[in-house]
Coordinates of N, CA and C in Angstrom, one line a residue:
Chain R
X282 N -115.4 -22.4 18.4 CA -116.1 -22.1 19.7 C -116.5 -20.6 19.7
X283 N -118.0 -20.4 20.4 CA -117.6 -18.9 20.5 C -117.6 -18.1 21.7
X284 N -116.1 -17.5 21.0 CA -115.7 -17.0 22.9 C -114.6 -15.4 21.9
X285 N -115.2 -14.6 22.9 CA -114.5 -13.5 22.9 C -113.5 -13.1 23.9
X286 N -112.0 -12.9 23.3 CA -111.3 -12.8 24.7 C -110.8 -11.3 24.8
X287 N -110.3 -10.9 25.2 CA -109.8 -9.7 26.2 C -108.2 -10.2 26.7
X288 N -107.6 -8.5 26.2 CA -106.3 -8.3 26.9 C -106.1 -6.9 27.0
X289 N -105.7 -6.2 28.2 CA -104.4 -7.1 29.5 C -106.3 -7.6 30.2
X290 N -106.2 -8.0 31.4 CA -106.8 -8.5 32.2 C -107.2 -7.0 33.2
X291 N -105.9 -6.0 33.6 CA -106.2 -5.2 34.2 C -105.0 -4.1 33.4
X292 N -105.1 -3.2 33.5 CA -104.1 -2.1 33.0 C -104.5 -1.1 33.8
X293 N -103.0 -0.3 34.3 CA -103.2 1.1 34.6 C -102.2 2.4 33.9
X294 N -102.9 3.5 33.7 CA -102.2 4.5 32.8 C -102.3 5.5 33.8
X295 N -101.5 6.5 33.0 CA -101.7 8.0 33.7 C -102.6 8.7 33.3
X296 N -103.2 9.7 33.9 CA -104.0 10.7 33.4 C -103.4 11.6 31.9
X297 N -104.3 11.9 31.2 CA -103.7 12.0 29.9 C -103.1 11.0 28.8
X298 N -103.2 9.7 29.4 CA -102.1 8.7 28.3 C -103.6 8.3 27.9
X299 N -102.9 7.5 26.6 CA -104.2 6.8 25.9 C -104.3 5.4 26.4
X300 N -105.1 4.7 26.5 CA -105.6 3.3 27.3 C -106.0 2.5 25.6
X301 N -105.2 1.5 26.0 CA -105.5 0.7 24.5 C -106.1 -0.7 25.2
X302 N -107.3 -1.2 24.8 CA -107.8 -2.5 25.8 C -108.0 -3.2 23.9
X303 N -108.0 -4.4 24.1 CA -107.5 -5.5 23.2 C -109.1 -6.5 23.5
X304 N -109.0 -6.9 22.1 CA -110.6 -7.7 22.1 C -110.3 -8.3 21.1
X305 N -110.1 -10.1 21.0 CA -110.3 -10.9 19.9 C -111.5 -11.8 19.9
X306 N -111.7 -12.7 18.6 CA -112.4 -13.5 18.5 C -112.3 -14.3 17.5
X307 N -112.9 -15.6 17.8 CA -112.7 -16.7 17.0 C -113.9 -16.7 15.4
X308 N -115.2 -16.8 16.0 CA -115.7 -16.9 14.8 C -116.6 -16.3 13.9
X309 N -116.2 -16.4 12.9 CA -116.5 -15.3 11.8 C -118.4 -14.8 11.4
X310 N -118.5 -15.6 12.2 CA -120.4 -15.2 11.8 C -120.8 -14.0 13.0
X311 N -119.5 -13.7 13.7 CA -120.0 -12.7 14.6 C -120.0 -11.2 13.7
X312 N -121.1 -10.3 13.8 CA -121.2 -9.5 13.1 C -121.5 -7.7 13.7
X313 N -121.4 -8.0 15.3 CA -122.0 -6.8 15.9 C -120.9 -7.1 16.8
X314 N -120.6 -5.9 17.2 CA -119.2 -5.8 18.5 C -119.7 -4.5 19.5
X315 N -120.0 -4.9 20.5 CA -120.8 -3.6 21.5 C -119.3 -3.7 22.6
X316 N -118.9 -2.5 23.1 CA -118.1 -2.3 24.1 C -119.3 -1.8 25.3
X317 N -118.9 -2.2 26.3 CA -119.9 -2.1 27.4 C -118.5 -1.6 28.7
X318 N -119.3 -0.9 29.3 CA -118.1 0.2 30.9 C -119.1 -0.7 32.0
X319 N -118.5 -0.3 33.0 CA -119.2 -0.5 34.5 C -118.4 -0.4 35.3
X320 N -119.0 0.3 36.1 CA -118.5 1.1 37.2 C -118.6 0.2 38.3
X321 N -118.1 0.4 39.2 CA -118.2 -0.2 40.9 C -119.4 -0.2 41.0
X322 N -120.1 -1.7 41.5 CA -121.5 -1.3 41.8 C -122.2 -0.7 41.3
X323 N -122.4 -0.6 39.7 CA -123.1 -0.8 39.0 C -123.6 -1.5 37.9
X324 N -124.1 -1.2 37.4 CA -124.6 -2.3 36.0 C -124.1 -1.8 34.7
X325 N -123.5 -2.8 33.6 CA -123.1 -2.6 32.3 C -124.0 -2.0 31.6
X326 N -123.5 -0.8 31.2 CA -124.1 0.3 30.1 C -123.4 0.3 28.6
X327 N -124.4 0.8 27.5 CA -123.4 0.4 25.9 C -122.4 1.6 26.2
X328 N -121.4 2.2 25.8 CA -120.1 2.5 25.1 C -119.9 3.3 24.0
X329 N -119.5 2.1 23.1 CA -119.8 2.5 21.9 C -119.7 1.0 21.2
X330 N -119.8 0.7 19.6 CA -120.5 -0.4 19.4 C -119.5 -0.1 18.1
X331 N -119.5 -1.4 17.1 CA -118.9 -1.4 15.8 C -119.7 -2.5 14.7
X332 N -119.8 -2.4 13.6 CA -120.4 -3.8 12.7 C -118.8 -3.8 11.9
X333 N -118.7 -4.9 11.0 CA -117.8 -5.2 10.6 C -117.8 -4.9 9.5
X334 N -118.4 -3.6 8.6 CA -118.6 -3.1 7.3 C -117.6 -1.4 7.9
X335 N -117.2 -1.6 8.7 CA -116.6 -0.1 8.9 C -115.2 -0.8 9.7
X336 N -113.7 -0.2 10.0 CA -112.9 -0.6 10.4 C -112.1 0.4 11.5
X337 N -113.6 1.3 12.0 CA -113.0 2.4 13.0 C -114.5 3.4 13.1
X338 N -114.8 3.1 14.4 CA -115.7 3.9 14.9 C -115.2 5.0 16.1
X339 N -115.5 6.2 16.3 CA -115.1 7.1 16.7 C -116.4 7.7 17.7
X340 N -116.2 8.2 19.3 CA -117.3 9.1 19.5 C -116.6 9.3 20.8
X341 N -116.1 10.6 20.6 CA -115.2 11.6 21.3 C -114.1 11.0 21.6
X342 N -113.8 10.9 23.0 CA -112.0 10.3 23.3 C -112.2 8.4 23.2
X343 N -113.3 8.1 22.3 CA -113.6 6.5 22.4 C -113.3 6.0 21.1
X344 N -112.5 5.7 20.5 CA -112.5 5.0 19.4 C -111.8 3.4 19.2
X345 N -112.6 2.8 18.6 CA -112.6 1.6 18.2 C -112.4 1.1 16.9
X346 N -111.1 0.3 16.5 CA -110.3 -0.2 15.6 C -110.5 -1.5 15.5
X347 N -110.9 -1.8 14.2 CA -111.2 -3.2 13.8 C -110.4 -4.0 12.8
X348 N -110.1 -5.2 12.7 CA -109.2 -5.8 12.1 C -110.2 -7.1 11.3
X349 N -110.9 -6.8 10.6 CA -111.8 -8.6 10.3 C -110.9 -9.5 9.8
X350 N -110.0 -8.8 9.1 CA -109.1 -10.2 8.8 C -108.4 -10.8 10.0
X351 N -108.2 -10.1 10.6 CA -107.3 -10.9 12.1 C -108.1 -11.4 13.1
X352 N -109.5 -10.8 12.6 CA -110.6 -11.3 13.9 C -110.0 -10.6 15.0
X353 N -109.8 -9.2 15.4 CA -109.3 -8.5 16.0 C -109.6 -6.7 16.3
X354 N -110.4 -6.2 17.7 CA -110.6 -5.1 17.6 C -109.8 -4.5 19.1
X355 N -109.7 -3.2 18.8 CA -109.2 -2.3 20.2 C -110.0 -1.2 20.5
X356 N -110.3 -1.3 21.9 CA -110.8 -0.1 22.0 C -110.0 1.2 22.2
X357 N -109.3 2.1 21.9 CA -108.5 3.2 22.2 C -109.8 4.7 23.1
X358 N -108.6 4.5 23.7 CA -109.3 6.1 25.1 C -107.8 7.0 24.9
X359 N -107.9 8.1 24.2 CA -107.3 8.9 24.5 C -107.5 10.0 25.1
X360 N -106.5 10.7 26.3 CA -106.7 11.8 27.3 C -107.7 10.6 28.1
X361 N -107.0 9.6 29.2 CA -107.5 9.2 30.0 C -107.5 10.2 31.1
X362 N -108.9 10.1 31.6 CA -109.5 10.8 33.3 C -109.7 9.6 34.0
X363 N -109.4 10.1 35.1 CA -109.5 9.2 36.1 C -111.4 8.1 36.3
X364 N -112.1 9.3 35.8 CA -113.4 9.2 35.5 C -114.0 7.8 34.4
X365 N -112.9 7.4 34.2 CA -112.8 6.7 32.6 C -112.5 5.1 33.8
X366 N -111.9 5.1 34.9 CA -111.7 3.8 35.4 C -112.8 3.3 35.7
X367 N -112.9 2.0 35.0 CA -114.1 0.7 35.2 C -113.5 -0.6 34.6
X368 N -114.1 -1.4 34.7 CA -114.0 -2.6 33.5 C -114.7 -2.1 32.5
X369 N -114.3 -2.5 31.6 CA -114.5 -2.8 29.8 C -114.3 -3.7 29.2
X370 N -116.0 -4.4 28.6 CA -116.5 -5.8 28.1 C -116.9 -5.5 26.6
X371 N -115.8 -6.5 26.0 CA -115.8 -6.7 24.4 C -117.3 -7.7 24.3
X372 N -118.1 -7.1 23.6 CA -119.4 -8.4 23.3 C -119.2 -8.5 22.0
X373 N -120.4 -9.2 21.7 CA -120.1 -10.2 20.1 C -121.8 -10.1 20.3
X374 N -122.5 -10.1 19.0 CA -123.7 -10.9 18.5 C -123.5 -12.1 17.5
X375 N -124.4 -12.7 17.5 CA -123.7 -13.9 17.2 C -124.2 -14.1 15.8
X376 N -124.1 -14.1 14.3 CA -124.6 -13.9 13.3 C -125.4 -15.1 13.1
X377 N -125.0 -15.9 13.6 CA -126.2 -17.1 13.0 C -127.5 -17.3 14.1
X378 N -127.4 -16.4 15.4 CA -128.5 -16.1 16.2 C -128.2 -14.9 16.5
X379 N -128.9 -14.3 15.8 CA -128.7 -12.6 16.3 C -129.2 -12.0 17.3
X380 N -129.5 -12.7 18.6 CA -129.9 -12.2 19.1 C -129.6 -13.3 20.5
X381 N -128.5 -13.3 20.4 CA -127.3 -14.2 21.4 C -126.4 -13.2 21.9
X382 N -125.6 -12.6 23.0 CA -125.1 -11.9 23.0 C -124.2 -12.5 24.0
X383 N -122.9 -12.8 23.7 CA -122.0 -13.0 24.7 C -121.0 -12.1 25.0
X384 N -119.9 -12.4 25.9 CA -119.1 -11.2 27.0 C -117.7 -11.6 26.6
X385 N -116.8 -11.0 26.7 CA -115.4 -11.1 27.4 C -115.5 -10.9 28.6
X386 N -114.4 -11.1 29.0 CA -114.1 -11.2 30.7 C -114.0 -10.2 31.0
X387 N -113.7 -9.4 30.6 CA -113.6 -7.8 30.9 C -111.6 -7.3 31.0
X388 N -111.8 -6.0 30.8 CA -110.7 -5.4 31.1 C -110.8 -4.1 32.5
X389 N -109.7 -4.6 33.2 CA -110.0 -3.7 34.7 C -108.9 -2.3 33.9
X390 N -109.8 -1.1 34.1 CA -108.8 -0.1 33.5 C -108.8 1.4 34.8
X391 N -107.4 1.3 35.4 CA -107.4 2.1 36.5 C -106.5 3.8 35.8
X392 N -107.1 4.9 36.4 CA -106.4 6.2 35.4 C -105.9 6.5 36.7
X393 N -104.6 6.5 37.0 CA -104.0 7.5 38.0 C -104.3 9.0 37.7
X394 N -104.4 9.7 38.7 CA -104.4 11.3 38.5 C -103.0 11.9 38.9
Chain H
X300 N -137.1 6.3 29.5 CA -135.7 6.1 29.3 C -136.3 4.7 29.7
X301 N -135.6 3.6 29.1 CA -135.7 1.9 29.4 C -135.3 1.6 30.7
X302 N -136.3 1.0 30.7 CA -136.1 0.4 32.4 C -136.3 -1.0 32.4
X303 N -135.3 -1.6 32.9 CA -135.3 -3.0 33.3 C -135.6 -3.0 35.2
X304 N -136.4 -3.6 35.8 CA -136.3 -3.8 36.9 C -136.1 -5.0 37.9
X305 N -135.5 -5.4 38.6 CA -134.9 -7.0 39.2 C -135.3 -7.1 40.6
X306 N -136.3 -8.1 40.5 CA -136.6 -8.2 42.5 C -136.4 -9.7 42.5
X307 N -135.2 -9.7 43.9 CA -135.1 -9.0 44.8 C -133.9 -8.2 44.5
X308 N -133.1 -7.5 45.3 CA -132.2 -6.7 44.9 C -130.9 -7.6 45.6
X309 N -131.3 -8.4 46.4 CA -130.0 -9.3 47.1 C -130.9 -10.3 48.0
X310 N -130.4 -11.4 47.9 CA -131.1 -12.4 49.1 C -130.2 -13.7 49.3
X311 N -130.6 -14.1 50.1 CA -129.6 -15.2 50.8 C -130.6 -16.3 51.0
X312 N -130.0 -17.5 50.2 CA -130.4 -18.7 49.8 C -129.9 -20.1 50.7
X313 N -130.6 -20.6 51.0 CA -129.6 -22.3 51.9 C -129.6 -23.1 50.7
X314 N -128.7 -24.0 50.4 CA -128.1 -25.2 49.6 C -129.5 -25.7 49.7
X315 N -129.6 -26.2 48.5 CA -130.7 -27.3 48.1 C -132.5 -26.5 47.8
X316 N -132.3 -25.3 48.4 CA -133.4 -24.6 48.3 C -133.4 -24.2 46.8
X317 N -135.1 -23.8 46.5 CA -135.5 -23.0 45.5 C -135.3 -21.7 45.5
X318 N -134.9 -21.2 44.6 CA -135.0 -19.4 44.5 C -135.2 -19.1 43.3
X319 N -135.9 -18.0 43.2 CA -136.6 -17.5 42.0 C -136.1 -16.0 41.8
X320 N -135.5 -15.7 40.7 CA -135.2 -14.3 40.4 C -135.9 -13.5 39.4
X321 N -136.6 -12.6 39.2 CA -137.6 -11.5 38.8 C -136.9 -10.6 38.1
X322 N -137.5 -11.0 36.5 CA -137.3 -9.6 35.9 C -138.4 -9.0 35.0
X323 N -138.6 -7.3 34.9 CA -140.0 -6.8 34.2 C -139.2 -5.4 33.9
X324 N -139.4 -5.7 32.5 CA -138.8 -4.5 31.5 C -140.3 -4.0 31.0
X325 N -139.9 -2.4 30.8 CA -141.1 -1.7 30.5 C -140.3 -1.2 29.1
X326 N -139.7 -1.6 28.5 CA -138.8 -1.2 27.2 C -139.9 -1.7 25.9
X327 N -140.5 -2.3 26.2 CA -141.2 -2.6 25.0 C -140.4 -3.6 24.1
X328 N -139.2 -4.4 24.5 CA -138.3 -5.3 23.6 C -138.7 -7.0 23.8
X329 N -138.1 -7.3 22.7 CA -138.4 -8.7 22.7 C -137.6 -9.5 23.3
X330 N -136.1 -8.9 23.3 CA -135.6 -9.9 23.4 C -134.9 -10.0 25.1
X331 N -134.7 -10.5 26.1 CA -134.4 -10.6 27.2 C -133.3 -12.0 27.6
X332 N -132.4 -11.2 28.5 CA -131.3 -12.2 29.2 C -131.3 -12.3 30.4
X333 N -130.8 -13.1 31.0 CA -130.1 -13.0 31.9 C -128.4 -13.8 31.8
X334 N -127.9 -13.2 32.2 CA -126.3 -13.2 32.9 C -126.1 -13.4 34.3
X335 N -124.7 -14.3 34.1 CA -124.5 -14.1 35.8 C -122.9 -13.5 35.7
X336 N -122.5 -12.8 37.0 CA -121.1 -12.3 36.7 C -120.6 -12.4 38.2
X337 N -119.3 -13.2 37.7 CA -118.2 -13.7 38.9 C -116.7 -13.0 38.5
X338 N -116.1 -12.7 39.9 CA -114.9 -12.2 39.5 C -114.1 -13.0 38.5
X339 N -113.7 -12.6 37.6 CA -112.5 -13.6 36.7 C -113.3 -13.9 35.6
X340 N -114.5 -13.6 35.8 CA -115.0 -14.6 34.5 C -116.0 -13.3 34.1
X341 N -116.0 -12.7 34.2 CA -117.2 -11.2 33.3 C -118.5 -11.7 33.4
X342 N -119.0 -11.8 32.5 CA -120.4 -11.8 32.0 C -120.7 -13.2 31.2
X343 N -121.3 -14.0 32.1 CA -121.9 -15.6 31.5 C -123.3 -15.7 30.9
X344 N -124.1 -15.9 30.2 CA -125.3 -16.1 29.3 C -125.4 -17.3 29.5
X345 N -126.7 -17.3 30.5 CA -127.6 -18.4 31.7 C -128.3 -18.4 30.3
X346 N -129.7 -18.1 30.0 CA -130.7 -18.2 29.5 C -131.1 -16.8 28.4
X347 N -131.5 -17.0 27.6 CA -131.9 -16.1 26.7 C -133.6 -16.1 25.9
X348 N -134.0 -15.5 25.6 CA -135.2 -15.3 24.9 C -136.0 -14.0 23.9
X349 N -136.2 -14.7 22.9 CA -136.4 -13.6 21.7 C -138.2 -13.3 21.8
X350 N -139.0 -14.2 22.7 CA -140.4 -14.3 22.3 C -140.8 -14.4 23.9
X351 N -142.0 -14.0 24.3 CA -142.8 -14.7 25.2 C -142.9 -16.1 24.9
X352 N -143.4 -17.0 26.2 CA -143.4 -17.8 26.3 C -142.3 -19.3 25.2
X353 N -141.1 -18.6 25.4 CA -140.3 -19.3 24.8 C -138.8 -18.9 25.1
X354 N -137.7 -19.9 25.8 CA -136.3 -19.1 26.5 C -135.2 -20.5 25.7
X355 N -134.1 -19.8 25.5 CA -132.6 -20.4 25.0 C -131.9 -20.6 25.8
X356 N -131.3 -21.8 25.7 CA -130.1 -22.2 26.6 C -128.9 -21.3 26.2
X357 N -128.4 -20.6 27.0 CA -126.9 -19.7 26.7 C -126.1 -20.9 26.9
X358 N -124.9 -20.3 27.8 CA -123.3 -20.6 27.4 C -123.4 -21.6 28.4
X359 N -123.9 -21.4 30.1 CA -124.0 -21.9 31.4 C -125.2 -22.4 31.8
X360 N -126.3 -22.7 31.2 CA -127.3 -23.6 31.6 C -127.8 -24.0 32.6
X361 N -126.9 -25.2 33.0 CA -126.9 -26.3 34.3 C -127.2 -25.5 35.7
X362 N -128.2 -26.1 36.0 CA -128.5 -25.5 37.4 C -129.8 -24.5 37.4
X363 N -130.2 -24.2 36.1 CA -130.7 -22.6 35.9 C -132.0 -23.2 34.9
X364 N -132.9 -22.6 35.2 CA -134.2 -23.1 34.3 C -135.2 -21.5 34.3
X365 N -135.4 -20.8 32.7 CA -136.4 -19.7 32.6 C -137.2 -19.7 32.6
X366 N -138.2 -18.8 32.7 CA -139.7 -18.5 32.5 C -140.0 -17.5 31.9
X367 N -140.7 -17.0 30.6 CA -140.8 -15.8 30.0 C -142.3 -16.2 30.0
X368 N -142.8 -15.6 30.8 CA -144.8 -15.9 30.6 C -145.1 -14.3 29.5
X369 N -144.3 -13.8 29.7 CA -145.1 -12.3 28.7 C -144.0 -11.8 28.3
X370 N -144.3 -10.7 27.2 CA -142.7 -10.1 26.8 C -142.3 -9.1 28.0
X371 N -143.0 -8.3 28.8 CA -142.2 -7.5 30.1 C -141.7 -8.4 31.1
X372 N -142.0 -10.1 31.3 CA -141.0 -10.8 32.3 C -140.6 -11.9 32.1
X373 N -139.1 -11.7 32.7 CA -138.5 -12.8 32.4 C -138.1 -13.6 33.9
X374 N -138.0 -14.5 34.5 CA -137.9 -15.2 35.6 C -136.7 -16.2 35.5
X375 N -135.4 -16.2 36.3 CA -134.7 -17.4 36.2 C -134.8 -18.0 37.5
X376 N -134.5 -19.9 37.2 CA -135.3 -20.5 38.5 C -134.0 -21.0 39.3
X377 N -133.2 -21.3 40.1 CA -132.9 -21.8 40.8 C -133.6 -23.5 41.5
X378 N -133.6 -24.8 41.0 CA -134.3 -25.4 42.1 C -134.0 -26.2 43.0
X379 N -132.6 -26.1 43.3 CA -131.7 -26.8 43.8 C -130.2 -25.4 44.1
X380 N -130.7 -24.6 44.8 CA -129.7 -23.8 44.8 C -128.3 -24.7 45.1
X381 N -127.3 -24.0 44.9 CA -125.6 -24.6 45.4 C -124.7 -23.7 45.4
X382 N -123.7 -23.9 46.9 CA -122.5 -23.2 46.8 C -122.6 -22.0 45.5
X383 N -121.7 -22.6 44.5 CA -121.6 -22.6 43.2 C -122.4 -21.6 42.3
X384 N -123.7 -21.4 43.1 CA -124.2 -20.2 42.4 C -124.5 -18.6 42.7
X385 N -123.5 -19.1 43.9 CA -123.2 -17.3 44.6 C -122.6 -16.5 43.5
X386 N -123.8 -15.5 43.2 CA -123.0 -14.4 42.5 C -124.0 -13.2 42.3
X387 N -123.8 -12.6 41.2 CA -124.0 -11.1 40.9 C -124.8 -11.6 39.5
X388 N -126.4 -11.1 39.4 CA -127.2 -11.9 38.3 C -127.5 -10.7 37.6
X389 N -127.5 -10.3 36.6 CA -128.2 -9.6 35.4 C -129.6 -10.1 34.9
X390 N -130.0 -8.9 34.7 CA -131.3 -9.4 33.3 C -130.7 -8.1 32.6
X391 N -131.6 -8.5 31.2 CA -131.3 -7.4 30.4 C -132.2 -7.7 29.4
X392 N -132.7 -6.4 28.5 CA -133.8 -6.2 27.3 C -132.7 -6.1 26.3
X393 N -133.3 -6.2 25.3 CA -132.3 -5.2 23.7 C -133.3 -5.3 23.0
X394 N -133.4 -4.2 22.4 CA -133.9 -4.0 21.1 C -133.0 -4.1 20.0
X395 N -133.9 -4.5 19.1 CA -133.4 -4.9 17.7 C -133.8 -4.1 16.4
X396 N -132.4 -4.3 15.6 CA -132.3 -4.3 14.3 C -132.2 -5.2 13.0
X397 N -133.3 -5.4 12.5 CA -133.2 -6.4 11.3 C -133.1 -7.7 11.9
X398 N -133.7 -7.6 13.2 CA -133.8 -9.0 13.8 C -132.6 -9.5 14.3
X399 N -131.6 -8.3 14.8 CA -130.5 -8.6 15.6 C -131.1 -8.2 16.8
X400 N -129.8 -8.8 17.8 CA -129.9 -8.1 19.1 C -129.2 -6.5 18.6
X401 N -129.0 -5.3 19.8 CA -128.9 -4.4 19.8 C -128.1 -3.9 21.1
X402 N -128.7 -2.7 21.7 CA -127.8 -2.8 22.9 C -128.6 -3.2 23.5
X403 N -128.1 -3.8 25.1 CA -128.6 -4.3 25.9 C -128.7 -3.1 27.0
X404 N -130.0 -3.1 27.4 CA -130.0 -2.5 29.1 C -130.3 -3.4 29.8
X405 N -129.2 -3.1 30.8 CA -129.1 -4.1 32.2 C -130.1 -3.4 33.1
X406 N -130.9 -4.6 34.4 CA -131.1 -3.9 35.4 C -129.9 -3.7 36.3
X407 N -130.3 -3.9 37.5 CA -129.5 -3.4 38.5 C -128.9 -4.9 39.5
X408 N -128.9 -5.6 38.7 CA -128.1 -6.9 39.6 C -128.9 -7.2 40.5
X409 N -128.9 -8.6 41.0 CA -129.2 -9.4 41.9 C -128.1 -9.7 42.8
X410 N -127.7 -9.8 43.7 CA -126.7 -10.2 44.4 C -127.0 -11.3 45.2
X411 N -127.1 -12.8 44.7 CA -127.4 -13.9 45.6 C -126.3 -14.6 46.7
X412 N -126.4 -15.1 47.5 CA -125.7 -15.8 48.4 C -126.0 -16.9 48.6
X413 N -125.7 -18.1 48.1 CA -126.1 -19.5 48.7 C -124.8 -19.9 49.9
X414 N -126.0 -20.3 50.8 CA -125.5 -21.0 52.4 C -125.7 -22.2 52.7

């Protein structure tokens, strides 16, 4: 089936800790992984993004760790700011329709100051 | 900078009625969505479409019927509103690579209310 999941559901850290948000998936023809933020009352904007020919994409305190044998990626935020709290949606393209894009349920990520 | 735009920006529907949701991207892309998003459940994929005059069943379907008359709009139909379809509606464009999707720009939500 294809379904991307997400874990924890919600998480809170301190200012300064690193925020580790969890993204699996079942099937292997998925080939594009976009992390998507959103803020209160607003609309989902890209992130940062990963293909499955690289096992770690990087762009500033946002880096994303891939696992294809486990079917398994994380987003890592290190030096969380309070500024960083939204949900965060693991997507998927779907390689046998590339141009299908489904969601995780999201991760609620709150930064105490 | 890509713009997706969504009319209306919120409206309130009675059960059994028609409602029509509006979307017109000036992005120049082909490929267009709509989503709907409910607390607990993220982001659902109603309808999709790579072409004018041609739309995909996503993940949630039932209840929801597209219209892509040109590549800047895409229209999801309600014809039989219900309960059940109170929520928070996306459209979105993406441009592509090698005939993938890419990123998506969202507009700015719909916010429906069925009564």
């Amino acid at each position: 089936q294809q379904q991307v999941r997400q874990s924890p559901q919600s998480l809170t850290v301190w200012e300064g800790e690193t925020a580790i948000l969890n993204c699996s998936y079942e099937d292997s023809t998925f080939d594009y992984f976009p992390w998507y933020w959103q803020f209160p009352r607003e609309s989902p904007a890209l992130l940062i993004a990963i293909r499955p020919v690289s096992n770690k994409k990087e762009d500033g305190r946002f880096t994303i760790f891939f696992n294809k044998r486990e079917k398994k990626l994380s987003l890592h935020i290190t030096d969380s700011q309070p500024g960083d709290s939204a949900t965060y949606f693991c997507a998927a393209s779907v390689g046998t329709n590339a141009y299908k894009v489904i969601f995780g349920k999201g991760t609620h990520l709150h930064v105490l100051p | 900078e890509a713009a997706v735009t969504q009319s209306p920006r919120s409206k309130v529907a009675v059960t059994g009625g028609k409602v029509t949701l509006s979307c017109h991207q000036t992005n120049n892309h082909d490929y267009m969505y709509w989503y709907r998003q409910d607390t607990g459940h993220g982001l659902r994929l109603i309808h999709y479409s790579y072409v004018a005059d041609s739309t995909e069943k996503g993940d949630i379907p039932d209840g929801y019927k597209a219209s892509r008359p040109s590549q800047e709009n895409f229209s999801l139909i309600l014809e039989l509103a219900s309960l059940s379809q109170t929520a928070v509606y996306f459209c979105a464009s993406s441009d592509k690579l090698g005939g993938r999707a890419e990123t998506l720009y969202f507009g700015s939500g719909t916010r429906l209310t069925v009564l």
